[in-house]
Every structure is written in C-alpha cells, then in structure tokens.
Amino acid sequence: MIRPIAAIDSQLGIATETGIPWKLPGDSAYFREKTASGLIVMGRATYDEFAAPLHGGENYVLSTTTAPLRAGFQAITGLQQLRAAHPDEDIWVIGGATVYRETIGDADELLLTQVLKDFNCTKFFPPYQADFELESQSADQHENGLTYRFETWQRRKPDREAPS
C-alpha cells in the first residue's frame, strides 16, 4: 500500500517557510509508530531536514536531480520503481508538499493528523476528499494548547461517488 502520512491544519497547511509550525509530541509518536515498518519516501526538501535516515534503514528520496545523497538515502524517480522492487512492502510518503501532490494519485490510504487551527501555512497537502472517504478517526487530542485528531482515509471505490 502507498500511504501518505501528514499533519495538516484546518486549511490543508503542512508548513510555513520556517518549517512545521506546531509541536505535538503525541503526533510525533504516532508518526514514528506508523512508519516503523515499511519503506520511507520523501522529497528533496524533506531529505535536507534530516541528518540521518528514519528508523535506521534505507530511506528513499523522490528526486529528479542526480546530486549524491548521504549514506542511508537512495534517490528514486518514481513510486512505481519502488513498488516494483518491493511489491509486498508498505510505502510511507512523508512529504513535502510537492511529493504529496505528485504521489496522491497512487495512494491507497491517507493517515492524516488534523490540527484544528489555521497556521497561515505556505506549503499545503493536496485536496483529497473527492477521492478518499473517512474510514476512522480518533477522539480529539489536546496538547500544547491545540486540539487535533488522527484520521484514516481510504481511496473511494470507483462505483462510489463523493457526496455533493
């Protein structure tokens, strides 16, 4: 399965020019737990934020440049290349905005943390509600003065239309 995982604000924002504008240890723990197994895919800008690969394994960077990457990171040109090489593994897409936009069409499931506030972000998760339906959501969580919840969205079956 291809599973983008992201925390988004009330306007689908994921970051400002200075990075993620909220600090939610509960969301960070959720992210680590969910992505602990499977393959990690990120874009070049997200790669630049990491000193080492997540979970000590090989991480994949969706990139069109041929610049060398640090140890533990491998460049790929598309998800299909990775899916073909690892057909039985989950693929976690962890951002950023460009990679989410380029890969959402291949996604089977979305794991979203809905942060219930507008942070005036400049980078956004792509619109998704027309193609996915809410499968489950947690109770509201409260941390650092913010309210958020964890949601799982499944790709709509071709015979089911989005509500108007």
PDB file of C-alpha atoms in Angstrom:
ATOM      1  CA  MET A   1       0.000   0.000   0.000  1.00  0.00           C
ATOM      2  CA  ILE A   2       1.056   3.553  -0.671  1.00  0.00           C
ATOM      3  CA  ARG A   3       0.258   5.648   2.369  1.00  0.00           C
ATOM      4  CA  PRO A   4       0.957   9.359   2.595  1.00  0.00           C
ATOM      5  CA  ILE A   5       1.145  10.420   6.248  1.00  0.00           C
ATOM      6  CA  ALA A   6       0.914  14.080   7.226  1.00  0.00           C
ATOM      7  CA  ALA A   7      -0.231  16.545   9.841  1.00  0.00           C
ATOM      8  CA  ILE A   8      -2.400  19.255   8.297  1.00  0.00           C
ATOM      9  CA  ASP A   9      -4.022  22.384   9.650  1.00  0.00           C
ATOM     10  CA  SER A  10      -7.606  23.499   9.011  1.00  0.00           C
ATOM     11  CA  GLN A  11      -6.598  24.859   5.576  1.00  0.00           C
ATOM     12  CA  LEU A  12      -4.575  21.756   4.498  1.00  0.00           C
ATOM     13  CA  GLY A  13      -1.380  23.564   5.523  1.00  0.00           C
ATOM     14  CA  ILE A  14       1.642  21.433   6.361  1.00  0.00           C
ATOM     15  CA  ALA A  15       4.395  24.030   6.882  1.00  0.00           C
ATOM     16  CA  THR A  16       5.474  27.638   6.726  1.00  0.00           C
ATOM     17  CA  GLU A  17       8.743  28.916   5.279  1.00  0.00           C
ATOM     18  CA  THR A  18      10.386  28.099   8.624  1.00  0.00           C
ATOM     19  CA  GLY A  19       9.030  24.553   8.939  1.00  0.00           C
ATOM     20  CA  ILE A  20       6.171  22.832  10.763  1.00  0.00           C
ATOM     21  CA  PRO A  21       4.504  25.487  12.956  1.00  0.00           C
ATOM     22  CA  TRP A  22       3.231  23.191  15.710  1.00  0.00           C
ATOM     23  CA  LYS A  23       4.919  20.966  18.275  1.00  0.00           C
ATOM     24  CA  LEU A  24       2.782  17.933  19.103  1.00  0.00           C
ATOM     25  CA  PRO A  25       4.736  15.124  20.796  1.00  0.00           C
ATOM     26  CA  GLY A  26       1.668  12.853  20.526  1.00  0.00           C
ATOM     27  CA  ASP A  27       1.622  13.302  16.753  1.00  0.00           C
ATOM     28  CA  SER A  28       5.380  12.682  16.549  1.00  0.00           C
ATOM     29  CA  ALA A  29       4.926   9.413  18.474  1.00  0.00           C
ATOM     30  CA  TYR A  30       2.035   8.413  16.172  1.00  0.00           C
ATOM     31  CA  PHE A  31       4.211   9.123  13.115  1.00  0.00           C
ATOM     32  CA  ARG A  32       7.111   7.041  14.487  1.00  0.00           C
ATOM     33  CA  GLU A  33       4.793   4.150  15.372  1.00  0.00           C
ATOM     34  CA  LYS A  34       3.028   4.077  11.999  1.00  0.00           C
ATOM     35  CA  THR A  35       6.171   4.403   9.876  1.00  0.00           C
ATOM     36  CA  ALA A  36       8.272   1.947  11.930  1.00  0.00           C
ATOM     37  CA  SER A  37       7.892  -0.738   9.253  1.00  0.00           C
ATOM     38  CA  GLY A  38       7.754  -0.305   5.514  1.00  0.00           C
ATOM     39  CA  LEU A  39       9.639   1.998   3.169  1.00  0.00           C
ATOM     40  CA  ILE A  40      10.042   5.746   3.730  1.00  0.00           C
ATOM     41  CA  VAL A  41       9.758   8.106   0.739  1.00  0.00           C
ATOM     42  CA  MET A  42      10.367  11.849   0.896  1.00  0.00           C
ATOM     43  CA  GLY A  43      11.159  14.744  -1.373  1.00  0.00           C
ATOM     44  CA  ARG A  44      14.466  16.537  -1.651  1.00  0.00           C
ATOM     45  CA  ALA A  45      13.490  19.431   0.662  1.00  0.00           C
ATOM     46  CA  THR A  46      12.325  16.981   3.361  1.00  0.00           C
ATOM     47  CA  TYR A  47      15.550  14.991   2.905  1.00  0.00           C
ATOM     48  CA  ASP A  48      17.509  18.193   3.553  1.00  0.00           C
ATOM     49  CA  GLU A  49      15.847  18.437   7.005  1.00  0.00           C
ATOM     50  CA  PHE A  50      17.093  15.009   8.147  1.00  0.00           C
ATOM     51  CA  ALA A  51      20.610  14.361   9.424  1.00  0.00           C
ATOM     52  CA  ALA A  52      20.113  10.576   9.214  1.00  0.00           C
ATOM     53  CA  PRO A  53      17.534   8.207   7.736  1.00  0.00           C
ATOM     54  CA  LEU A  54      14.418   7.454   9.751  1.00  0.00           C
ATOM     55  CA  HIS A  55      14.317   4.198  11.707  1.00  0.00           C
ATOM     56  CA  GLY A  56      17.938   3.419  10.822  1.00  0.00           C
ATOM     57  CA  GLY A  57      17.004   1.865   7.483  1.00  0.00           C
ATOM     58  CA  GLU A  58      17.284   2.912   3.863  1.00  0.00           C
ATOM     59  CA  ASN A  59      15.102   5.927   3.051  1.00  0.00           C
ATOM     60  CA  TYR A  60      14.147   6.913  -0.482  1.00  0.00           C
ATOM     61  CA  VAL A  61      14.233  10.397  -1.956  1.00  0.00           C
ATOM     62  CA  LEU A  62      11.962  11.176  -4.879  1.00  0.00           C
ATOM     63  CA  SER A  63      14.178  13.426  -6.938  1.00  0.00           C
ATOM     64  CA  THR A  64      14.954  14.440 -10.487  1.00  0.00           C
ATOM     65  CA  THR A  65      18.439  15.672  -9.608  1.00  0.00           C
ATOM     66  CA  THR A  66      21.491  13.458  -9.716  1.00  0.00           C
ATOM     67  CA  ALA A  67      23.256  15.103  -6.779  1.00  0.00           C
ATOM     68  CA  PRO A  68      24.690  12.483  -4.422  1.00  0.00           C
ATOM     69  CA  LEU A  69      22.782  11.707  -1.219  1.00  0.00           C
ATOM     70  CA  ARG A  70      24.083  10.961   2.263  1.00  0.00           C
ATOM     71  CA  ALA A  71      24.504   7.380   3.481  1.00  0.00           C
ATOM     72  CA  GLY A  72      21.181   5.667   4.158  1.00  0.00           C
ATOM     73  CA  PHE A  73      19.316   7.582   1.446  1.00  0.00           C
ATOM     74  CA  GLN A  74      18.710   6.422  -2.102  1.00  0.00           C
ATOM     75  CA  ALA A  75      17.342   8.501  -4.991  1.00  0.00           C
ATOM     76  CA  ILE A  76      14.331   7.201  -6.922  1.00  0.00           C
ATOM     77  CA  THR A  77      12.494   8.724  -9.876  1.00  0.00           C
ATOM     78  CA  GLY A  78       9.015   7.425  -9.026  1.00  0.00           C
ATOM     79  CA  LEU A  79       6.903   5.292  -6.711  1.00  0.00           C
ATOM     80  CA  GLN A  80       6.304   2.647  -9.368  1.00  0.00           C
ATOM     81  CA  GLN A  81      10.042   1.878  -9.445  1.00  0.00           C
ATOM     82  CA  LEU A  82       9.994   1.344  -5.679  1.00  0.00           C
ATOM     83  CA  ARG A  83       6.728  -0.625  -5.723  1.00  0.00           C
ATOM     84  CA  ALA A  84       8.093  -2.967  -8.411  1.00  0.00           C
ATOM     85  CA  ALA A  85      11.279  -3.618  -6.428  1.00  0.00           C
ATOM     86  CA  HIS A  86       9.391  -4.103  -3.121  1.00  0.00           C
ATOM     87  CA  PRO A  87       5.898  -5.389  -4.041  1.00  0.00           C
ATOM     88  CA  ASP A  88       4.975  -6.620  -0.560  1.00  0.00           C
ATOM     89  CA  GLU A  89       6.081  -3.600   1.475  1.00  0.00           C
ATOM     90  CA  ASP A  90       4.074  -0.593   2.589  1.00  0.00           C
ATOM     91  CA  ILE A  91       5.363   2.693   1.216  1.00  0.00           C
ATOM     92  CA  TRP A  92       5.079   5.694   3.543  1.00  0.00           C
ATOM     93  CA  VAL A  93       5.165   9.071   1.793  1.00  0.00           C
ATOM     94  CA  ILE A  94       6.258  11.635   4.395  1.00  0.00           C
ATOM     95  CA  GLY A  95       6.380  14.850   2.352  1.00  0.00           C
ATOM     96  CA  GLY A  96       6.842  17.554   1.463  1.00  0.00           C
ATOM     97  CA  ALA A  97       4.136  19.366  -0.441  1.00  0.00           C
ATOM     98  CA  THR A  98       5.462  18.611  -3.931  1.00  0.00           C
ATOM     99  CA  VAL A  99       5.851  14.900  -3.214  1.00  0.00           C
ATOM    100  CA  TYR A 100       2.371  14.691  -1.692  1.00  0.00           C
ATOM    101  CA  ARG A 101       0.937  16.387  -4.787  1.00  0.00           C
ATOM    102  CA  GLU A 102       2.870  14.082  -7.164  1.00  0.00           C
ATOM    103  CA  THR A 103       2.020  10.840  -5.335  1.00  0.00           C
ATOM    104  CA  ILE A 104      -1.542  11.263  -4.039  1.00  0.00           C
ATOM    105  CA  GLY A 105      -2.909   9.781  -7.274  1.00  0.00           C
ATOM    106  CA  ASP A 106      -1.148   6.490  -6.408  1.00  0.00           C
ATOM    107  CA  ALA A 107      -2.169   6.493  -2.725  1.00  0.00           C
ATOM    108  CA  ASP A 108      -4.362   3.726  -1.341  1.00  0.00           C
ATOM    109  CA  GLU A 109      -4.804   5.221   2.121  1.00  0.00           C
ATOM    110  CA  LEU A 110      -4.069   8.529   3.869  1.00  0.00           C
ATOM    111  CA  LEU A 111      -3.091   8.884   7.521  1.00  0.00           C
ATOM    112  CA  LEU A 112      -3.763  12.473   8.479  1.00  0.00           C
ATOM    113  CA  THR A 113      -3.414  14.319  11.732  1.00  0.00           C
ATOM    114  CA  GLN A 114      -5.990  17.110  11.600  1.00  0.00           C
ATOM    115  CA  VAL A 115      -4.739  20.072  13.634  1.00  0.00           C
ATOM    116  CA  LEU A 116      -7.834  22.164  14.296  1.00  0.00           C
ATOM    117  CA  LYS A 117      -6.386  25.641  13.679  1.00  0.00           C
ATOM    118  CA  ASP A 118      -5.206  27.765  10.738  1.00  0.00           C
ATOM    119  CA  PHE A 119      -1.451  28.378  10.948  1.00  0.00           C
ATOM    120  CA  ASN A 120      -1.224  30.544   7.798  1.00  0.00           C
ATOM    121  CA  CYS A 121       0.938  27.919   6.142  1.00  0.00           C
ATOM    122  CA  THR A 122       2.675  28.445   2.820  1.00  0.00           C
ATOM    123  CA  LYS A 123       3.000  24.748   1.937  1.00  0.00           C
ATOM    124  CA  PHE A 124      -0.044  22.534   1.550  1.00  0.00           C
ATOM    125  CA  PHE A 125      -1.312  18.969   1.347  1.00  0.00           C
ATOM    126  CA  PRO A 126      -3.310  18.477  -1.868  1.00  0.00           C
ATOM    127  CA  PRO A 127      -7.125  18.327  -1.821  1.00  0.00           C
ATOM    128  CA  TYR A 128      -8.182  14.729  -1.189  1.00  0.00           C
ATOM    129  CA  GLN A 129     -11.808  14.479  -0.030  1.00  0.00           C
ATOM    130  CA  ALA A 130     -13.255  13.859  -3.514  1.00  0.00           C
ATOM    131  CA  ASP A 131     -11.106  10.732  -3.936  1.00  0.00           C
ATOM    132  CA  PHE A 132     -10.971   9.380  -0.378  1.00  0.00           C
ATOM    133  CA  GLU A 133     -13.512   8.615   2.321  1.00  0.00           C
ATOM    134  CA  LEU A 134     -13.025   8.815   6.065  1.00  0.00           C
ATOM    135  CA  GLU A 135     -12.612   5.326   7.479  1.00  0.00           C
ATOM    136  CA  SER A 136     -11.830   6.164  11.096  1.00  0.00           C
ATOM    137  CA  GLN A 137     -10.887   8.990  13.415  1.00  0.00           C
ATOM    138  CA  SER A 138      -9.636   9.189  16.959  1.00  0.00           C
ATOM    139  CA  ALA A 139     -11.130  11.189  19.761  1.00  0.00           C
ATOM    140  CA  ASP A 140      -9.854  14.755  19.924  1.00  0.00           C
ATOM    141  CA  GLN A 141      -6.400  15.048  21.466  1.00  0.00           C
ATOM    142  CA  HIS A 142      -5.299  18.145  23.415  1.00  0.00           C
ATOM    143  CA  GLU A 143      -1.666  19.146  23.659  1.00  0.00           C
ATOM    144  CA  ASN A 144       0.278  22.425  23.876  1.00  0.00           C
ATOM    145  CA  GLY A 145      -2.958  24.421  23.656  1.00  0.00           C
ATOM    146  CA  LEU A 146      -4.019  22.732  20.415  1.00  0.00           C
ATOM    147  CA  THR A 147      -6.715  20.222  19.505  1.00  0.00           C
ATOM    148  CA  TYR A 148      -6.020  17.536  16.917  1.00  0.00           C
ATOM    149  CA  ARG A 149      -7.167  14.084  15.876  1.00  0.00           C
ATOM    150  CA  PHE A 150      -5.856  11.162  13.863  1.00  0.00           C
ATOM    151  CA  GLU A 151      -7.797  10.204  10.737  1.00  0.00           C
ATOM    152  CA  THR A 152      -7.513   7.335   8.270  1.00  0.00           C
ATOM    153  CA  TRP A 153      -8.909   7.885   4.779  1.00  0.00           C
ATOM    154  CA  GLN A 154      -9.402   5.114   2.183  1.00  0.00           C
ATOM    155  CA  ARG A 155      -9.443   5.654  -1.569  1.00  0.00           C
ATOM    156  CA  ARG A 156     -13.044   5.666  -2.802  1.00  0.00           C
ATOM    157  CA  LYS A 157     -14.141   2.665  -4.797  1.00  0.00           C
ATOM    158  CA  PRO A 158     -14.763   3.574  -8.450  1.00  0.00           C
ATOM    159  CA  ASP A 159     -18.523   2.893  -8.099  1.00  0.00           C
ATOM    160  CA  ARG A 160     -18.926   5.294  -5.140  1.00  0.00           C
ATOM    161  CA  GLU A 161     -19.134   8.997  -5.768  1.00  0.00           C
ATOM    162  CA  ALA A 162     -18.208  11.689  -3.309  1.00  0.00           C
ATOM    163  CA  PRO A 163     -21.148  13.317  -1.548  1.00  0.00           C
ATOM    164  CA  SER A 164     -22.031  16.677  -3.112  1.00  0.00           C
TER     165      SER A 164
END
